[in-house]
PDB file of C-alpha atoms in Angstrom:
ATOM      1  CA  UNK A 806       0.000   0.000   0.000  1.00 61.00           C
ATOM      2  CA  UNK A 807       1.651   3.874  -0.617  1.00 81.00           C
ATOM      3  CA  UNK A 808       1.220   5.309   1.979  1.00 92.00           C
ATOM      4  CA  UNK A 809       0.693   9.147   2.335  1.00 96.00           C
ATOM      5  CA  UNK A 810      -0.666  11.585   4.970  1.00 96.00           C
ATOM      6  CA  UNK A 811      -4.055  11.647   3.970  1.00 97.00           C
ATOM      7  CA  UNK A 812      -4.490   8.331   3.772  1.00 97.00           C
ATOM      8  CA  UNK A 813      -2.685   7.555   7.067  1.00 98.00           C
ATOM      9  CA  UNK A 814      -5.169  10.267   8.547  1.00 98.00           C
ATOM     10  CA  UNK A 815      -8.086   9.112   7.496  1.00 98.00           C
ATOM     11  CA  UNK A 816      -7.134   5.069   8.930  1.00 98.00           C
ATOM     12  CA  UNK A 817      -6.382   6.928  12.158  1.00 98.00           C
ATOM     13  CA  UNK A 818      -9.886   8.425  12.610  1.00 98.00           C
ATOM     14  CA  UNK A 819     -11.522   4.791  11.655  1.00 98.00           C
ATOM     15  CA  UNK A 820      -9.360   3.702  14.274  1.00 98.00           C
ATOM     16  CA  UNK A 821     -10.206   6.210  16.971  1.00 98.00           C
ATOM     17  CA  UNK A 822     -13.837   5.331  16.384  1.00 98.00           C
ATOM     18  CA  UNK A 823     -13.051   1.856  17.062  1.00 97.00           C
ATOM     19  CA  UNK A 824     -10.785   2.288  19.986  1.00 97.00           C
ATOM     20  CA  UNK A 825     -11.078   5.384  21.232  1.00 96.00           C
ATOM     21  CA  UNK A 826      -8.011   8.147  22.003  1.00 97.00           C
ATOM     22  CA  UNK A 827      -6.795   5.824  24.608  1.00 96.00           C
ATOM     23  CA  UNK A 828      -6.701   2.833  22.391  1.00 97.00           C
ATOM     24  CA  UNK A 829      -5.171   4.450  19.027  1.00 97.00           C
ATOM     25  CA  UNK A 830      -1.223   3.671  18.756  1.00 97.00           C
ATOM     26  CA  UNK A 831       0.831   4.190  16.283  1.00 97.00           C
ATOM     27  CA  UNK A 832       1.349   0.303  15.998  1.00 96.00           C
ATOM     28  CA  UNK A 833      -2.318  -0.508  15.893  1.00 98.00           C
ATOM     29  CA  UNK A 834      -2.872   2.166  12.785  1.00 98.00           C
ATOM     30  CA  UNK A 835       0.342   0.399  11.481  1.00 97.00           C
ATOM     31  CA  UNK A 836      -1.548  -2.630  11.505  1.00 97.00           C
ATOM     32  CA  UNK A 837      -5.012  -1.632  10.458  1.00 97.00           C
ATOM     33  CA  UNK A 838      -2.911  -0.163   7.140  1.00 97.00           C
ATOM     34  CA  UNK A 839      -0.972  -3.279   6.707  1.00 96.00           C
ATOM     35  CA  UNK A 840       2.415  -1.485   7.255  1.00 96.00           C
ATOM     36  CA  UNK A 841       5.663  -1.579   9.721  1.00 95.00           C
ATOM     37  CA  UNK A 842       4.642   1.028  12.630  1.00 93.00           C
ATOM     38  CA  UNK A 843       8.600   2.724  11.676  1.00 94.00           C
ATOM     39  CA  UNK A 844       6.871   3.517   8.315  1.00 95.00           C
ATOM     40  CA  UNK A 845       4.965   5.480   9.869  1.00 96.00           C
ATOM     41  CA  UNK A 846       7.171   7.751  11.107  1.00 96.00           C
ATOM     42  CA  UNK A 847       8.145   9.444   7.855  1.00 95.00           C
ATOM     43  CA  UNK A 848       4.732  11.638   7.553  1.00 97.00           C
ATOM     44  CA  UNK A 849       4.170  11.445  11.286  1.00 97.00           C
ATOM     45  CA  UNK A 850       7.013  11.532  14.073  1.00 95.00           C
ATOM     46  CA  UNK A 851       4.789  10.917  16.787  1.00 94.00           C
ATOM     47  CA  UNK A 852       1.271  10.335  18.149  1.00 95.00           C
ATOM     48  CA  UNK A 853       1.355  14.528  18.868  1.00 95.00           C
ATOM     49  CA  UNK A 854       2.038  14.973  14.906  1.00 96.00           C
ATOM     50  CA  UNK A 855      -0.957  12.636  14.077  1.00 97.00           C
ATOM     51  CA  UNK A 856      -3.076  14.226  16.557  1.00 97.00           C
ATOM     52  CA  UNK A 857      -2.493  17.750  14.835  1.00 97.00           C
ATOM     53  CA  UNK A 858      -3.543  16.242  11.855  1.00 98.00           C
ATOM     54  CA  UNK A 859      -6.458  14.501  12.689  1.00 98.00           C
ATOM     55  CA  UNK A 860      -8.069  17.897  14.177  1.00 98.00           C
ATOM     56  CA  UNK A 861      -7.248  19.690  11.326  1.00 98.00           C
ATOM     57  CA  UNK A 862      -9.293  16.838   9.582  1.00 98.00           C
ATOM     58  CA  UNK A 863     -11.744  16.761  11.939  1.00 98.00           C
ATOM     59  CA  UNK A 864     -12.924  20.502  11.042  1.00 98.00           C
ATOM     60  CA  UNK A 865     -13.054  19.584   7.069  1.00 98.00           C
ATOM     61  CA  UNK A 866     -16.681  20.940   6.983  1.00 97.00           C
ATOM     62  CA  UNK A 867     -16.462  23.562   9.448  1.00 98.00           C
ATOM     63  CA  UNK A 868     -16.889  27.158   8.533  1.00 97.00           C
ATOM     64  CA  UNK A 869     -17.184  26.249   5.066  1.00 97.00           C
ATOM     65  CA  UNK A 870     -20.193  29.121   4.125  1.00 96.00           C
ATOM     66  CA  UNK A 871     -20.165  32.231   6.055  1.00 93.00           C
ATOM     67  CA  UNK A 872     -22.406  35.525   5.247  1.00 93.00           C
ATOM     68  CA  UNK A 873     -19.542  38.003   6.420  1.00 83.00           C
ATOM     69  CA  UNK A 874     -22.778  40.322   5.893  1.00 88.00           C
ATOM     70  CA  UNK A 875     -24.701  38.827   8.638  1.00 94.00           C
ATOM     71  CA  UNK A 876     -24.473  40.096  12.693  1.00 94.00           C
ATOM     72  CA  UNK A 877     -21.400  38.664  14.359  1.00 95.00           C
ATOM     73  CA  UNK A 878     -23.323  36.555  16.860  1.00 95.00           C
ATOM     74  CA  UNK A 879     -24.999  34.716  13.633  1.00 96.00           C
ATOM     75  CA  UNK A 880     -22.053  34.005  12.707  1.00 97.00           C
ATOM     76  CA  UNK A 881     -20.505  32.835  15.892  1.00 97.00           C
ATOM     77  CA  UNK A 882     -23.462  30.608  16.542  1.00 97.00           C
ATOM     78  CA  UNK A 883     -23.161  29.001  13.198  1.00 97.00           C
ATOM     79  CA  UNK A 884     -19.388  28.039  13.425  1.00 98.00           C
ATOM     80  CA  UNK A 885     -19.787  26.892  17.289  1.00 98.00           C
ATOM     81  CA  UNK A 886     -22.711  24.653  15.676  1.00 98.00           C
ATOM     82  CA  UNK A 887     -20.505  23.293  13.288  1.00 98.00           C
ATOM     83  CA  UNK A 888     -17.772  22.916  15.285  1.00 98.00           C
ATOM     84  CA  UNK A 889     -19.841  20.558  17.805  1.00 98.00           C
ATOM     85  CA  UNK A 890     -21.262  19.100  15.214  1.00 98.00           C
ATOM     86  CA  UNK A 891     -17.759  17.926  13.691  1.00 98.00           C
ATOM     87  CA  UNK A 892     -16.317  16.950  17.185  1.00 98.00           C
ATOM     88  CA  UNK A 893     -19.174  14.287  17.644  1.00 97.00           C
ATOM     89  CA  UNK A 894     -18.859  12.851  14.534  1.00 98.00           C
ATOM     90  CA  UNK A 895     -16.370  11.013  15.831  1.00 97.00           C
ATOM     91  CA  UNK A 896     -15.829   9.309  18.888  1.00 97.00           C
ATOM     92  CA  UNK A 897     -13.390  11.458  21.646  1.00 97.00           C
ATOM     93  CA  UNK A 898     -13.072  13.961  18.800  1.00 98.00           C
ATOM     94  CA  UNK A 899     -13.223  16.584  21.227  1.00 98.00           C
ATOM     95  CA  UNK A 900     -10.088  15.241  23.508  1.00 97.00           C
ATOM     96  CA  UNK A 901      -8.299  15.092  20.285  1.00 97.00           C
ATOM     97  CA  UNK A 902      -8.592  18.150  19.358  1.00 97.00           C
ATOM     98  CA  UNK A 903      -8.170  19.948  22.993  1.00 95.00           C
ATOM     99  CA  UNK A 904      -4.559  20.329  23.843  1.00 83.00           C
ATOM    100  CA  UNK A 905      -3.400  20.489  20.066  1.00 90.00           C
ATOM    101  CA  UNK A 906      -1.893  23.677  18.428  1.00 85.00           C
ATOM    102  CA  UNK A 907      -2.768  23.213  14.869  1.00 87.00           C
ATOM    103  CA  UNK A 908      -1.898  25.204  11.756  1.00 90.00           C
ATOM    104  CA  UNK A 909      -3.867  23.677   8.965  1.00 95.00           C
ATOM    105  CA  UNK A 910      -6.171  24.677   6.826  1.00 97.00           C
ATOM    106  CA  UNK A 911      -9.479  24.150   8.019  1.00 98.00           C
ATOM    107  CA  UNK A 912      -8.101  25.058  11.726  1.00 97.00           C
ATOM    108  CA  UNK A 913      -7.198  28.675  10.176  1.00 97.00           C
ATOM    109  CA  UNK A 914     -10.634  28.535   8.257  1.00 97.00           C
ATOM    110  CA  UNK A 915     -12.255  28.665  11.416  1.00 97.00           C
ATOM    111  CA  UNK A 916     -10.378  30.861  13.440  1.00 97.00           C
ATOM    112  CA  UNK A 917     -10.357  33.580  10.009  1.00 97.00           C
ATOM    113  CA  UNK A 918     -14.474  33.589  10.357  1.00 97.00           C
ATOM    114  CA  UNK A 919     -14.681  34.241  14.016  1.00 97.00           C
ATOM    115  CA  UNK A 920     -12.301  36.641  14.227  1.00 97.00           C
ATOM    116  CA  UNK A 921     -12.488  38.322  11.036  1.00 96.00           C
ATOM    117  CA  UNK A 922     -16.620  38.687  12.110  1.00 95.00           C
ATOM    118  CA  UNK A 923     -15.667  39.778  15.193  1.00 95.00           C
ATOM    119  CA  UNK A 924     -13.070  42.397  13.962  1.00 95.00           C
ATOM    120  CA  UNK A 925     -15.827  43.479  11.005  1.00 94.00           C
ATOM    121  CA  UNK A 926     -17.956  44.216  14.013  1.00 94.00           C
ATOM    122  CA  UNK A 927     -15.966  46.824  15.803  1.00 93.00           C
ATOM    123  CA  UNK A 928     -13.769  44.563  17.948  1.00 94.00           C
ATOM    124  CA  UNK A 929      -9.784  44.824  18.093  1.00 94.00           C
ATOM    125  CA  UNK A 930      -7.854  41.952  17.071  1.00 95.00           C
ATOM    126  CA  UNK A 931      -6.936  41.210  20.555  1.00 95.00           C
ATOM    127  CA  UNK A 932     -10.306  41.320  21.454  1.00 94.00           C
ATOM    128  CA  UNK A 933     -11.304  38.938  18.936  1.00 95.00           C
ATOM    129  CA  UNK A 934      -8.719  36.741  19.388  1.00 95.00           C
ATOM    130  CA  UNK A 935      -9.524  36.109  23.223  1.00 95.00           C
ATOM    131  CA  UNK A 936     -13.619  35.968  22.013  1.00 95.00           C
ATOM    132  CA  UNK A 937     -12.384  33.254  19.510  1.00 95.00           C
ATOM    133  CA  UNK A 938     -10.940  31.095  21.998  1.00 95.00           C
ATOM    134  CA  UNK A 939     -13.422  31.668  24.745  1.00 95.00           C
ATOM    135  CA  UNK A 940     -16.314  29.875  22.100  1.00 96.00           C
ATOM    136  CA  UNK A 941     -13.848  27.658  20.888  1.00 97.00           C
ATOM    137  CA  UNK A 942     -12.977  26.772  24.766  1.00 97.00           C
ATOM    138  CA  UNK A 943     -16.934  26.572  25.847  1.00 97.00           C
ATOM    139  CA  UNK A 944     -17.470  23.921  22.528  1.00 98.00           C
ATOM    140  CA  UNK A 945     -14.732  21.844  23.632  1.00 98.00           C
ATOM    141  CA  UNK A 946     -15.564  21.496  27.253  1.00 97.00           C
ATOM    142  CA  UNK A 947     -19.510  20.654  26.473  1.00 97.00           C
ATOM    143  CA  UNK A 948     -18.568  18.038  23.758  1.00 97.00           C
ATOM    144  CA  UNK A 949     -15.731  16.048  26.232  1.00 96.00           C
ATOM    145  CA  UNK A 950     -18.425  15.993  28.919  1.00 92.00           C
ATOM    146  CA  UNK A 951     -20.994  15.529  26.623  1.00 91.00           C
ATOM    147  CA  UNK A 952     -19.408  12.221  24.821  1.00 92.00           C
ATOM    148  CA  UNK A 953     -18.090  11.039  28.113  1.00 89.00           C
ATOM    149  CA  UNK A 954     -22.003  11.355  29.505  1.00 80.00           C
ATOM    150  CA  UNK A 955     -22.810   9.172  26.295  1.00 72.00           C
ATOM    151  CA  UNK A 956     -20.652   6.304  27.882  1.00 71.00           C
ATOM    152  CA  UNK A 957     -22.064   6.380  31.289  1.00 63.00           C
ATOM    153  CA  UNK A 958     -24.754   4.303  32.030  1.00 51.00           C
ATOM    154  CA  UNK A 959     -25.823   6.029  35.484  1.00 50.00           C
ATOM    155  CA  UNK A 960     -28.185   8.668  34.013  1.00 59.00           C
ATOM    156  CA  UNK A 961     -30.824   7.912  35.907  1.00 65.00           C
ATOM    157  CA  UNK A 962     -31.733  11.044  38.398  1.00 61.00           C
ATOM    158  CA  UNK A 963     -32.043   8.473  41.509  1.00 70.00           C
ATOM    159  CA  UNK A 964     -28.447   7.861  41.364  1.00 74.00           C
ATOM    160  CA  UNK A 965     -27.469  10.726  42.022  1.00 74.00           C
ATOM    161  CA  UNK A 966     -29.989  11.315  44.538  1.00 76.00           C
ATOM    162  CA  UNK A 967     -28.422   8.130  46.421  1.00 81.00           C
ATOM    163  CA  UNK A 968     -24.671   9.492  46.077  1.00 81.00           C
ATOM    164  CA  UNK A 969     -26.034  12.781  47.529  1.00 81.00           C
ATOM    165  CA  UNK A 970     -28.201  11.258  50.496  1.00 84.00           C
ATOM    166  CA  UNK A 971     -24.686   9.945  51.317  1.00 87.00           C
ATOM    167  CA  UNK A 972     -23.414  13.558  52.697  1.00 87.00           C
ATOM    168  CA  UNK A 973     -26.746  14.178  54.951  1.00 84.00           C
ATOM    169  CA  UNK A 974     -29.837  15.623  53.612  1.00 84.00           C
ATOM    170  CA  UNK A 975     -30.242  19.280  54.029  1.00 87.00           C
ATOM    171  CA  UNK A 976     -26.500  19.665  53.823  1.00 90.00           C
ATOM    172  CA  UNK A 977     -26.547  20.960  49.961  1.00 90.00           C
ATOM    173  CA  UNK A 978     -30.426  22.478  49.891  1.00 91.00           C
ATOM    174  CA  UNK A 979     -29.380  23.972  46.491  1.00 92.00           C
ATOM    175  CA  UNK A 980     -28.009  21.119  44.502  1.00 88.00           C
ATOM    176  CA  UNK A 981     -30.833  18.904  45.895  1.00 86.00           C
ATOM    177  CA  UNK A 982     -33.397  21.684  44.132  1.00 88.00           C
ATOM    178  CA  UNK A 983     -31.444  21.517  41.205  1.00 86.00           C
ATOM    179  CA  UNK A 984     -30.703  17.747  41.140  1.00 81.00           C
ATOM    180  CA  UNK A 985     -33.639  16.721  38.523  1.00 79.00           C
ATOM    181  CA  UNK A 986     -32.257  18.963  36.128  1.00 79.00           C
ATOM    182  CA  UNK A 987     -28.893  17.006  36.631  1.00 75.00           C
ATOM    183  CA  UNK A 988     -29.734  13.923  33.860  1.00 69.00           C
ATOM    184  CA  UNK A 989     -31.196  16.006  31.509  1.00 72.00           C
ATOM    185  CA  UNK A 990     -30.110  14.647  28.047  1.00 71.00           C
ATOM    186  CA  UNK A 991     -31.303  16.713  25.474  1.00 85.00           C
ATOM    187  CA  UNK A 992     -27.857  18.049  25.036  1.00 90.00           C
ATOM    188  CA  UNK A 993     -28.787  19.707  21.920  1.00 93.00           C
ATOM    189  CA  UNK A 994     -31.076  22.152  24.236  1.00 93.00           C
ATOM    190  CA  UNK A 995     -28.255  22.414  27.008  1.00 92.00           C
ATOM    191  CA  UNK A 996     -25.573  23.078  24.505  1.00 96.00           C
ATOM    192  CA  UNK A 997     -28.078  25.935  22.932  1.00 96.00           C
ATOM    193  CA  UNK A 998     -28.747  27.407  26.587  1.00 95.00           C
ATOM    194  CA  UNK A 999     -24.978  27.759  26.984  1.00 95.00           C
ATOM    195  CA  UNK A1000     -24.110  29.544  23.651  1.00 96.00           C
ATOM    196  CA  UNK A1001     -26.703  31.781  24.151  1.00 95.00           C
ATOM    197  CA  UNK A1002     -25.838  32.757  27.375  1.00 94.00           C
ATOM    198  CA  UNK A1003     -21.885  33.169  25.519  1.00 93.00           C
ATOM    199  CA  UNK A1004     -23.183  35.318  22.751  1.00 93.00           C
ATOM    200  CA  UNK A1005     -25.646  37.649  24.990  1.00 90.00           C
ATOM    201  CA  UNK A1006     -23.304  38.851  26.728  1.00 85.00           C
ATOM    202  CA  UNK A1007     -20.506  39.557  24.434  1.00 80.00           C
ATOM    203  CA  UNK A1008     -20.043  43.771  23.920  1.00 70.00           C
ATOM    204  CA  UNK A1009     -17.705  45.876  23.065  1.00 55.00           C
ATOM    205  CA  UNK A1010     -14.854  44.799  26.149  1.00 46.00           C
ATOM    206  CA  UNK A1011     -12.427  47.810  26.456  1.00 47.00           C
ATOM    207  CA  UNK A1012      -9.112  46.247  25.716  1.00 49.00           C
ATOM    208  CA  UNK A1013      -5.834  48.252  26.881  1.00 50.00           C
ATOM    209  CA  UNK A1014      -2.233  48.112  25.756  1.00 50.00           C
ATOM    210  CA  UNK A1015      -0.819  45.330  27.027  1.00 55.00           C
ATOM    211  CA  UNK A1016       3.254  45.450  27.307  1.00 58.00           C
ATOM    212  CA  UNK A1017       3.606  41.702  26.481  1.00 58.00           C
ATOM    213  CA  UNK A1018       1.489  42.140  23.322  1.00 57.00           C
ATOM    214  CA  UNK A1019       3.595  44.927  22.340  1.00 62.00           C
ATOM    215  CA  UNK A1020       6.892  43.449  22.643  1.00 60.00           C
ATOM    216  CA  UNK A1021       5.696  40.549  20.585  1.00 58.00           C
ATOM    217  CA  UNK A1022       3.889  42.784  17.895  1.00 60.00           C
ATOM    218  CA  UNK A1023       7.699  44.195  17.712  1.00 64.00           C
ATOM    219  CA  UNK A1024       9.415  41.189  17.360  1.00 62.00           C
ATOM    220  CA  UNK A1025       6.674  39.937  15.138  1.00 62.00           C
ATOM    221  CA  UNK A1026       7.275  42.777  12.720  1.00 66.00           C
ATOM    222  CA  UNK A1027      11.101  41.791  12.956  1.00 68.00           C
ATOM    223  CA  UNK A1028      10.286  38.710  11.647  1.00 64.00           C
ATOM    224  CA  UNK A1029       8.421  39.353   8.762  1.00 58.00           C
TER     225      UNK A1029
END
């Protein structure tokens, strides 16, 4: 088989569905593609490479149509949609992707239509940036709790009243008000309630010079 990046990409996310992020090796993909695992190694130098690259791929259809015309929380909303969307397509997408700094294509797609809205809108670039990764930080955290709740079998609201009886009743009045809401698994509503409650609040943040930012807007410049 030739083997090139794509290709070896595209095995990996097979495999991740069938093993999950724990279970995907290098010498298991080797082995699902019919290859020595040191083959791998010339596209890939480690699992940290691969990763990068599956997250890139994991965004393929992300922020593919934007209306740069439309209000900035439209937008926002749509690629935070999308972005979920892609993560649970496949299984621990979300862990893959936290924790990776990618470059690639689709990664840069992204970030270029929430920050370029943002920036359209009146925001400063720092601004924006910080925005950007806020969203980007609130889709990641729902989707890893969101696929681990779709592996655990203890949904049922009793359970937790049990575990909670445990520390004394009266103890925690407010989480035993709140504790029917605690199984709820429409996530698609919960998700929803959460970017909403993102984009409402989002103004116009007064951002101030920032001595770090300068000296690396200096040495950026240097660079260039």
């Amino acid at each position: 088989m030739a083997l090139e990046p794509a290709l070896i990409v595209a095995a990996a996310l097979d495999l991740l569905d069938a093993e999950g992020l724990d279970g995907l090796t290098m010498r298991k993909l080797a082995d699902a593609l019919g290859v020595q695992a040191p083959s791998l190694y010339w596209y890939f130098p480690g699992k940290p490479a691969l990763l990068d690259a599956m997250a890139n791929a994991l965004l393929e259809d992300v922020a593919r149509t934007i209306d740069k015309s439309a209000d900035f929380r439209l937008v926002l909303r749509q690629t935070s949609q999308e972005l979920r969307r892609a993560l649970l397509a496949r299984r621990d997408g979300a862990r893959v992707y936290a924790g990776t700094f990618v470059l690639g294509e689709n990664v840069l797609r992204l970030a270029e239509a929430n920050i370029g809205t943002l920036m359209a809108a009146g925001f400063d670039a720092r601004t924006s940036m910080r925005t950007g990764f806020s969203l980007l930080y609130f889709v990641l955290g729902f989707v890893i709790e969101e696929q681990a709740w779709a592996r655990e079998t203890g949904t049922d609201p009793s359970i937790f009243a049990t575990r909670l009886a445990q520390w004394g009743e009266g103890r925690f009045p407010a989480v035993e008000a709140a504790l029917p809401h605690f199984a709820e698994l429409d996530q698609e509503e919960r998700f929803t309630f959460g970017l909403d409650l993102m984009l409402s609040g989002f103004g116009r943040p007064a951002s101030g010079p920032d001595d770090k930012i300068e000296h690396f807007l200096k040495v950026w410049n240097t660079l260039r």
